[in-house]
PDB file of C-alpha atoms and ligand atoms in Angstrom:
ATOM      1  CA  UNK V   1    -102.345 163.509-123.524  1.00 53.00           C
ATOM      2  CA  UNK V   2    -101.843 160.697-125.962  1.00 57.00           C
ATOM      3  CA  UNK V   3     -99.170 158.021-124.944  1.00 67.00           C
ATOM      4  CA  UNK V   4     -97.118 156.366-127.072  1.00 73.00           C
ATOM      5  CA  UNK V   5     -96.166 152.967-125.392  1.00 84.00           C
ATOM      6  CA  UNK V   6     -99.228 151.115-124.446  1.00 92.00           C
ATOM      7  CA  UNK V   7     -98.214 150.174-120.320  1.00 96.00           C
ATOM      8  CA  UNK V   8     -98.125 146.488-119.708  1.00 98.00           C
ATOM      9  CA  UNK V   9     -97.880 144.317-116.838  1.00 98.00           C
ATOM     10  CA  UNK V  10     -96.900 140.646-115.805  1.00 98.00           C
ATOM     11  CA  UNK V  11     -99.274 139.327-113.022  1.00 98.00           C
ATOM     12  CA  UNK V  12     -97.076 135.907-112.458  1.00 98.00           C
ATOM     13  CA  UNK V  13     -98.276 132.544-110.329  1.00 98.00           C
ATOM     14  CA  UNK V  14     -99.271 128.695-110.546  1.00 97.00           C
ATOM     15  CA  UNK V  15    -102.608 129.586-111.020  1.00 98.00           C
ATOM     16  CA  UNK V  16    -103.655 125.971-110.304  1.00 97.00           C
ATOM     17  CA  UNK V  17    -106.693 127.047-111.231  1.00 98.00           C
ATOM     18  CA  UNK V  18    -107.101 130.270-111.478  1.00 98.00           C
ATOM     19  CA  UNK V  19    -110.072 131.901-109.020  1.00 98.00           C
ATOM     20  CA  UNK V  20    -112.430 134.833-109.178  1.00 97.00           C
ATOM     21  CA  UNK V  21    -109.492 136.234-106.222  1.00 97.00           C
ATOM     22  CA  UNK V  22    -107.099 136.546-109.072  1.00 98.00           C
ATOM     23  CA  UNK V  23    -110.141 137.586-111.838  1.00 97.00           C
ATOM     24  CA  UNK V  24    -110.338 140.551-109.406  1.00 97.00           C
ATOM     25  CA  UNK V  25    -106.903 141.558-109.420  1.00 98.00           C
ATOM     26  CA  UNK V  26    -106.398 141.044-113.442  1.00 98.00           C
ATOM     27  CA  UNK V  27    -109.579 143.571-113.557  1.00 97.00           C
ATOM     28  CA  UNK V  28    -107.822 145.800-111.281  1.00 98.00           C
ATOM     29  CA  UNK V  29    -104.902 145.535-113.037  1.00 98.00           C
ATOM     30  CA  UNK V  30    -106.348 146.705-116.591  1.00 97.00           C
ATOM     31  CA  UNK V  31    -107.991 149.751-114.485  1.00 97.00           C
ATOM     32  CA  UNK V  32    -104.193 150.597-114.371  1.00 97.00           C
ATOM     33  CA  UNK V  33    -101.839 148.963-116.745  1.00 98.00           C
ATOM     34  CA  UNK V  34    -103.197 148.788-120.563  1.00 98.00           C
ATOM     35  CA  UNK V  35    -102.317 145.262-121.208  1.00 97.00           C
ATOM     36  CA  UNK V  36    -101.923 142.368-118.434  1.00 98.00           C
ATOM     37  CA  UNK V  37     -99.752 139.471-119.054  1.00 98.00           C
ATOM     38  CA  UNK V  38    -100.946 136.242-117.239  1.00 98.00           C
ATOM     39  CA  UNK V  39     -97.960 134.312-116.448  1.00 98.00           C
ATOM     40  CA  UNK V  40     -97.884 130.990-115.259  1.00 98.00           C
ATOM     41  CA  UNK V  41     -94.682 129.643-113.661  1.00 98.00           C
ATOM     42  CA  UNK V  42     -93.138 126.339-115.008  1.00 96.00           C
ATOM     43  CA  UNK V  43     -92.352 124.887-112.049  1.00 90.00           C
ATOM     44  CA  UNK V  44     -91.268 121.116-112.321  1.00 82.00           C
ATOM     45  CA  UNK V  45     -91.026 120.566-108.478  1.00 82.00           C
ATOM     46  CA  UNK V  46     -94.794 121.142-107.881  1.00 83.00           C
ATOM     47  CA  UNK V  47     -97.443 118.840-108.497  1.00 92.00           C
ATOM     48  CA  UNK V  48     -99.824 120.426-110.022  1.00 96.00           C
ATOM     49  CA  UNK V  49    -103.256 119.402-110.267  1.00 96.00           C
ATOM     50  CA  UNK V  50    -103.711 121.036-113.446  1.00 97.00           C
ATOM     51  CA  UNK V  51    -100.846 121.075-116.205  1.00 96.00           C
ATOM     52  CA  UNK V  52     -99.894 123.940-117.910  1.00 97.00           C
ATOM     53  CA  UNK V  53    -101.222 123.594-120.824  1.00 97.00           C
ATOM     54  CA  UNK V  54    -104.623 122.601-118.886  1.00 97.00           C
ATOM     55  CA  UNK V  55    -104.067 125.953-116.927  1.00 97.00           C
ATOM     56  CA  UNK V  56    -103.557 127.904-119.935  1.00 97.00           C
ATOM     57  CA  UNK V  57    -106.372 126.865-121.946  1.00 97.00           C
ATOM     58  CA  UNK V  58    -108.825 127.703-118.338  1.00 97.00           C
ATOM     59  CA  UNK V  59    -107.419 131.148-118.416  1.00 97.00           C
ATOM     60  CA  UNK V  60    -107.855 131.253-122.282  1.00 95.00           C
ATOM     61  CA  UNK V  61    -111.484 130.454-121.951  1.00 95.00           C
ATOM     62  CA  UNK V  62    -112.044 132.709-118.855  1.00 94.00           C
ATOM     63  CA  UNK V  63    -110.980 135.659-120.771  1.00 91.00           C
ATOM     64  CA  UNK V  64    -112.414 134.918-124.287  1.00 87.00           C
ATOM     65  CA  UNK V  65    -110.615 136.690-126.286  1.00 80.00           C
ATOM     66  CA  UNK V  66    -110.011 139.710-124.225  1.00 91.00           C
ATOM     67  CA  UNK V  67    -107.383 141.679-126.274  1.00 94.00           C
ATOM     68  CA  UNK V  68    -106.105 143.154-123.418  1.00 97.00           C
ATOM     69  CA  UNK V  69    -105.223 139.886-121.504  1.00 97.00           C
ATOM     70  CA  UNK V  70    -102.394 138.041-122.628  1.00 96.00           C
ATOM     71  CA  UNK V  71    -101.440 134.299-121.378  1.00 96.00           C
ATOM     72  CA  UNK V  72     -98.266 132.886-121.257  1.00 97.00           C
ATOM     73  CA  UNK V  73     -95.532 130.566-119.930  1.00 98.00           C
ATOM     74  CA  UNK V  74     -92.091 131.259-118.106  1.00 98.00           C
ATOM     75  CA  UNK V  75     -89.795 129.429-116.430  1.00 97.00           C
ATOM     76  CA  UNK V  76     -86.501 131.339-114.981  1.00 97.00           C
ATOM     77  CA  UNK V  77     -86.292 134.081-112.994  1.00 98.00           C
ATOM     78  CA  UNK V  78     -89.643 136.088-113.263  1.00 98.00           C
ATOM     79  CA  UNK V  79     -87.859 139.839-114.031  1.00 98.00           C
ATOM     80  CA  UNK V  80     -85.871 138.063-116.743  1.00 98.00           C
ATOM     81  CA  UNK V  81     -89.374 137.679-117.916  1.00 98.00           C
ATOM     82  CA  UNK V  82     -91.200 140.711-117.207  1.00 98.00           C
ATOM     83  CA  UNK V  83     -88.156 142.514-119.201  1.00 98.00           C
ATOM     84  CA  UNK V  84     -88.099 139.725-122.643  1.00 98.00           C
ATOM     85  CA  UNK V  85     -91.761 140.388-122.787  1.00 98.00           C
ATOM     86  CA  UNK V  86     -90.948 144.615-122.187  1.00 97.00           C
ATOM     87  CA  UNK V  87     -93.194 144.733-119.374  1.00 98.00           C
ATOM     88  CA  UNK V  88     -91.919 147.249-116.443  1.00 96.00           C
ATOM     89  CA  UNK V  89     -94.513 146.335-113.803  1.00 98.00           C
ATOM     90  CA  UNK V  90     -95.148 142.778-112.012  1.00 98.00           C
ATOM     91  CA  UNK V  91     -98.741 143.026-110.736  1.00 98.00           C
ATOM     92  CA  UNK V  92     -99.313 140.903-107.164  1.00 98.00           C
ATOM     93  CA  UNK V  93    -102.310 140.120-105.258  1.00 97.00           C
ATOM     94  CA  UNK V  94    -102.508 141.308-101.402  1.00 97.00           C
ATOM     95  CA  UNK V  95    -104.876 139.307 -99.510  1.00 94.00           C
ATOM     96  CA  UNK V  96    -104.196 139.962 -95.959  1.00 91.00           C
ATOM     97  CA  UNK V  97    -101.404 140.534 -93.866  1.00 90.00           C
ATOM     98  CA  UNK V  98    -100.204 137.185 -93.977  1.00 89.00           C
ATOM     99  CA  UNK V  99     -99.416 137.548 -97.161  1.00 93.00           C
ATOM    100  CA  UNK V 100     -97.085 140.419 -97.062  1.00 95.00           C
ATOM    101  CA  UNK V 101     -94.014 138.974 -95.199  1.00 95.00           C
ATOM    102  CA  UNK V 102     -93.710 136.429 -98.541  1.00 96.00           C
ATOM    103  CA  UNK V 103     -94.345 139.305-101.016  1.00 97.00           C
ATOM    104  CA  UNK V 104     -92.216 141.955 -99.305  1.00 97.00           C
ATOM    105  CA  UNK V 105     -88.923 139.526 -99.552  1.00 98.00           C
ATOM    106  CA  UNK V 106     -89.961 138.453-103.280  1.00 98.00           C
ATOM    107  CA  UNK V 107     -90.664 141.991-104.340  1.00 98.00           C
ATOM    108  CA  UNK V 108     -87.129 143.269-102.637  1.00 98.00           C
ATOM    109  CA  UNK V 109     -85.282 140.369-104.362  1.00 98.00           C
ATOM    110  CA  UNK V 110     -86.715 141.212-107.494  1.00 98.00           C
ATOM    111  CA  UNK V 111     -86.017 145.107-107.139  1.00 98.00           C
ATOM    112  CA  UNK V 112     -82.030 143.915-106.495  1.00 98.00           C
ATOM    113  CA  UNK V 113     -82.265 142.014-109.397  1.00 98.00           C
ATOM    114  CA  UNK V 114     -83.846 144.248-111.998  1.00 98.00           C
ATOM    115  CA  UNK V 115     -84.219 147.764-110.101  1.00 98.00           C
ATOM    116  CA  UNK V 116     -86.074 149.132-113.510  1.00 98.00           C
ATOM    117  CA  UNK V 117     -88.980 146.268-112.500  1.00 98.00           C
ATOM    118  CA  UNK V 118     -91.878 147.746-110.561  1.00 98.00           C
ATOM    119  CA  UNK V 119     -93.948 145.332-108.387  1.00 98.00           C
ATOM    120  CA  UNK V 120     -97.140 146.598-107.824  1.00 98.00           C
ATOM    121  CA  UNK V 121     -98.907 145.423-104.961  1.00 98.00           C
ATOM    122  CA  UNK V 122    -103.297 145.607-105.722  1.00 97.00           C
ATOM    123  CA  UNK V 123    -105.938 144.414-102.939  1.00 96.00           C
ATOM    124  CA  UNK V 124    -108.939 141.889-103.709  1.00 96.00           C
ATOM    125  CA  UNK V 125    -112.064 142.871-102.562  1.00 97.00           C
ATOM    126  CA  UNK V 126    -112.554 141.584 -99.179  1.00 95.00           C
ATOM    127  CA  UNK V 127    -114.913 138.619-100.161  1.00 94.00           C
ATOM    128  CA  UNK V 128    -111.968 136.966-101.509  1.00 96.00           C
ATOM    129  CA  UNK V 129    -109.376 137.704 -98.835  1.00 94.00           C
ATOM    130  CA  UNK V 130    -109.513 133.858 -97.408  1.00 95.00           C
ATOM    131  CA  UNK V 131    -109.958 132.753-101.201  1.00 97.00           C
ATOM    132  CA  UNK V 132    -106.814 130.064-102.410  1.00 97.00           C
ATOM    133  CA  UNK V 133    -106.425 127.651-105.308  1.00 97.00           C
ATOM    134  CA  UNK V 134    -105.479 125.162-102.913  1.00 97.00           C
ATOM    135  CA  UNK V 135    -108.248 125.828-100.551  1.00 97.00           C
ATOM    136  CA  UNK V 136    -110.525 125.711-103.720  1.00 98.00           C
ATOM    137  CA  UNK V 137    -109.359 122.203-105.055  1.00 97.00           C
ATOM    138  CA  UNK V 138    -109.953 120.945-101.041  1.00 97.00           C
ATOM    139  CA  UNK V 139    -113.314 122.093-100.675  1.00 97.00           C
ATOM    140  CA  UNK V 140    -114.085 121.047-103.955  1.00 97.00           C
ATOM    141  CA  UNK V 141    -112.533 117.261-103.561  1.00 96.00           C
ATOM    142  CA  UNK V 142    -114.314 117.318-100.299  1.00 96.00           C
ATOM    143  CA  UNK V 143    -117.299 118.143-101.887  1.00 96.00           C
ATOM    144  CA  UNK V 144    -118.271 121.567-101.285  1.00 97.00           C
ATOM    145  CA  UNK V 145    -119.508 124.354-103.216  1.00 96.00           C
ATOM    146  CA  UNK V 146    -116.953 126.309-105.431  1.00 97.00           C
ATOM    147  CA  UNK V 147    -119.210 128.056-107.843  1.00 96.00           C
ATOM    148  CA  UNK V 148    -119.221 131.461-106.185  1.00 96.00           C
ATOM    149  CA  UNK V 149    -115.218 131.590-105.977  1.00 97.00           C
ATOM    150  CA  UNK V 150    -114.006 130.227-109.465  1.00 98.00           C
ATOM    151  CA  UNK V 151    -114.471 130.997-112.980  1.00 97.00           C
ATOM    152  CA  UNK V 152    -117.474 128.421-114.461  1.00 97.00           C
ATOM    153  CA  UNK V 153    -114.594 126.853-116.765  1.00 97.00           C
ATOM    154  CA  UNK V 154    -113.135 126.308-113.579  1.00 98.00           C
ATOM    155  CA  UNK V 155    -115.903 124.475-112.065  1.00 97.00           C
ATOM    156  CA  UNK V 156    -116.086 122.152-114.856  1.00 97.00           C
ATOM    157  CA  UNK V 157    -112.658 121.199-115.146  1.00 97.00           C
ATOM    158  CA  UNK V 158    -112.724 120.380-111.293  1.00 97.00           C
ATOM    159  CA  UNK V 159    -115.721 118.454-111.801  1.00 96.00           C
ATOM    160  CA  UNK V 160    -113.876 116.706-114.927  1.00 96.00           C
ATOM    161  CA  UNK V 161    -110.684 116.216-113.428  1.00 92.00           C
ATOM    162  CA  UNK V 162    -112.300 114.100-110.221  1.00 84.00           C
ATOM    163  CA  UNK V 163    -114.528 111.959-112.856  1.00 82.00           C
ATOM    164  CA  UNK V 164    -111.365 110.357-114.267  1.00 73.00           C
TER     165      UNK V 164
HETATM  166  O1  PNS K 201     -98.895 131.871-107.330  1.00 86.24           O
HETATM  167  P1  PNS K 201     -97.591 131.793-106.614  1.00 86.24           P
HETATM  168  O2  PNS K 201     -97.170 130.345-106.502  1.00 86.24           O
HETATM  169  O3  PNS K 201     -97.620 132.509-105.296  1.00 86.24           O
HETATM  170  O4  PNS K 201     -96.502 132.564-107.525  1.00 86.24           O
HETATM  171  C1  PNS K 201     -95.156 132.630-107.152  1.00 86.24           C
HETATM  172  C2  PNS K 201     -94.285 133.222-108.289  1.00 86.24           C
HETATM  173  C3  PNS K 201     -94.509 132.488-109.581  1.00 86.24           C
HETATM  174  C4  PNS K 201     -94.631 134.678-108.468  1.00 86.24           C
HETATM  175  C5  PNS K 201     -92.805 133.100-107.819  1.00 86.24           C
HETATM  176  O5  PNS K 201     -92.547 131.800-107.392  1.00 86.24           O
HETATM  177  C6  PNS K 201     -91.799 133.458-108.921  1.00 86.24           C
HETATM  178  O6  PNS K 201     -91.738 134.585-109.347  1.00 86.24           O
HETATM  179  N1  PNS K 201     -91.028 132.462-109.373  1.00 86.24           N
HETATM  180  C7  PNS K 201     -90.055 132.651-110.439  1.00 86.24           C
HETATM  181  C8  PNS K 201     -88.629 132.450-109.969  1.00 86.24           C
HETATM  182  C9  PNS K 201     -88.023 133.743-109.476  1.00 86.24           C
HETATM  183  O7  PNS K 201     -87.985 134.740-110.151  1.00 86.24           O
HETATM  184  N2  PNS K 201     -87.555 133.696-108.209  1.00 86.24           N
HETATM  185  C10 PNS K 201     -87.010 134.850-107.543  1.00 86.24           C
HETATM  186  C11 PNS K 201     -88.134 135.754-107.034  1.00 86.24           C
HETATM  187  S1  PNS K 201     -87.771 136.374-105.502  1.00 86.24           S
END
């Protein structure tokens, strides 16, 4: 059966810096959807460690020219978003149970504000259940060993970022 519309989807966050827990859920996503968007929230009241420009070049480099991962910007309300860009499906990681009270209330807010908007929920594999970007900047301030749960660009940025 040949399809006409190739089917995309939005996987949305800070992504401060992305981690091999959200790597996972892109590839998971493309063994689904045919195109992913990464979108990284504008969000002026964090404090990032990375900007967004920083955070969009990591995820740039991570993916290499991967014509099937897309990178982008919003700010706004994400299905305002997912529906410019013609994507019907927002993509979100589940790590544990903890993380469902958050994403059930999100994913019901967005279905009352765009009820054509799909969120689909995907599970990391269990190694990187406990993973976090802000557990990964800790450890890695701290000095601990981040190699096995971020990207190599990732690493180095880290390792860049601390040297200024
Ligand atoms: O990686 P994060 O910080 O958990 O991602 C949260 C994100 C970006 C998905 C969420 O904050 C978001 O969608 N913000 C956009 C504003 C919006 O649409 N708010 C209403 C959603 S209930």
């Amino acid at each position: 059966m040949s399809k006409d519309r190739k089917s995309l989807a939005v996987y949305p966050g800070s992504f401060d810096p992305i981690t091999n827990g959200h790597l996972d859920i892109i590839a998971r996503g493309l063994s689904v959807f045919d195109e992913v968007i990464i979108a990284i929230l504008i969000n002026p009241e964090k404090h990032p460690l990375f900007t967004v420009d920083e955070r969009l070049a990591i995820i740039r480099e991570a993916f290499h020219g991967d014509p099937r991962v897309r990178m982008d910007t919003f700010s706004g309300l994400l299905v305002d978003y997912a529906e410019k860009v013609g994507a019907s499906v927002i993509v979100r990681g589940l790590r544990a149970v903890s993380d469902f009270e958050y994403e059930f209330q999100m994913a019901l807010m967005n279905r009352r504000l765009n009820p054509h908007i799909e969120t689909v929920f995907m599970m990391p594999a269990e190694g990187y259940s406990y993973l976090s970007s802000r557990l990964v900047k800790e450890v890695f301030q701290l000095g601990g060993r981040v190699s096995e749960l971020v990207p190599p660009v990732v690493e180095r940025r880290l390792r860049e970022k601390w040297a200024k």
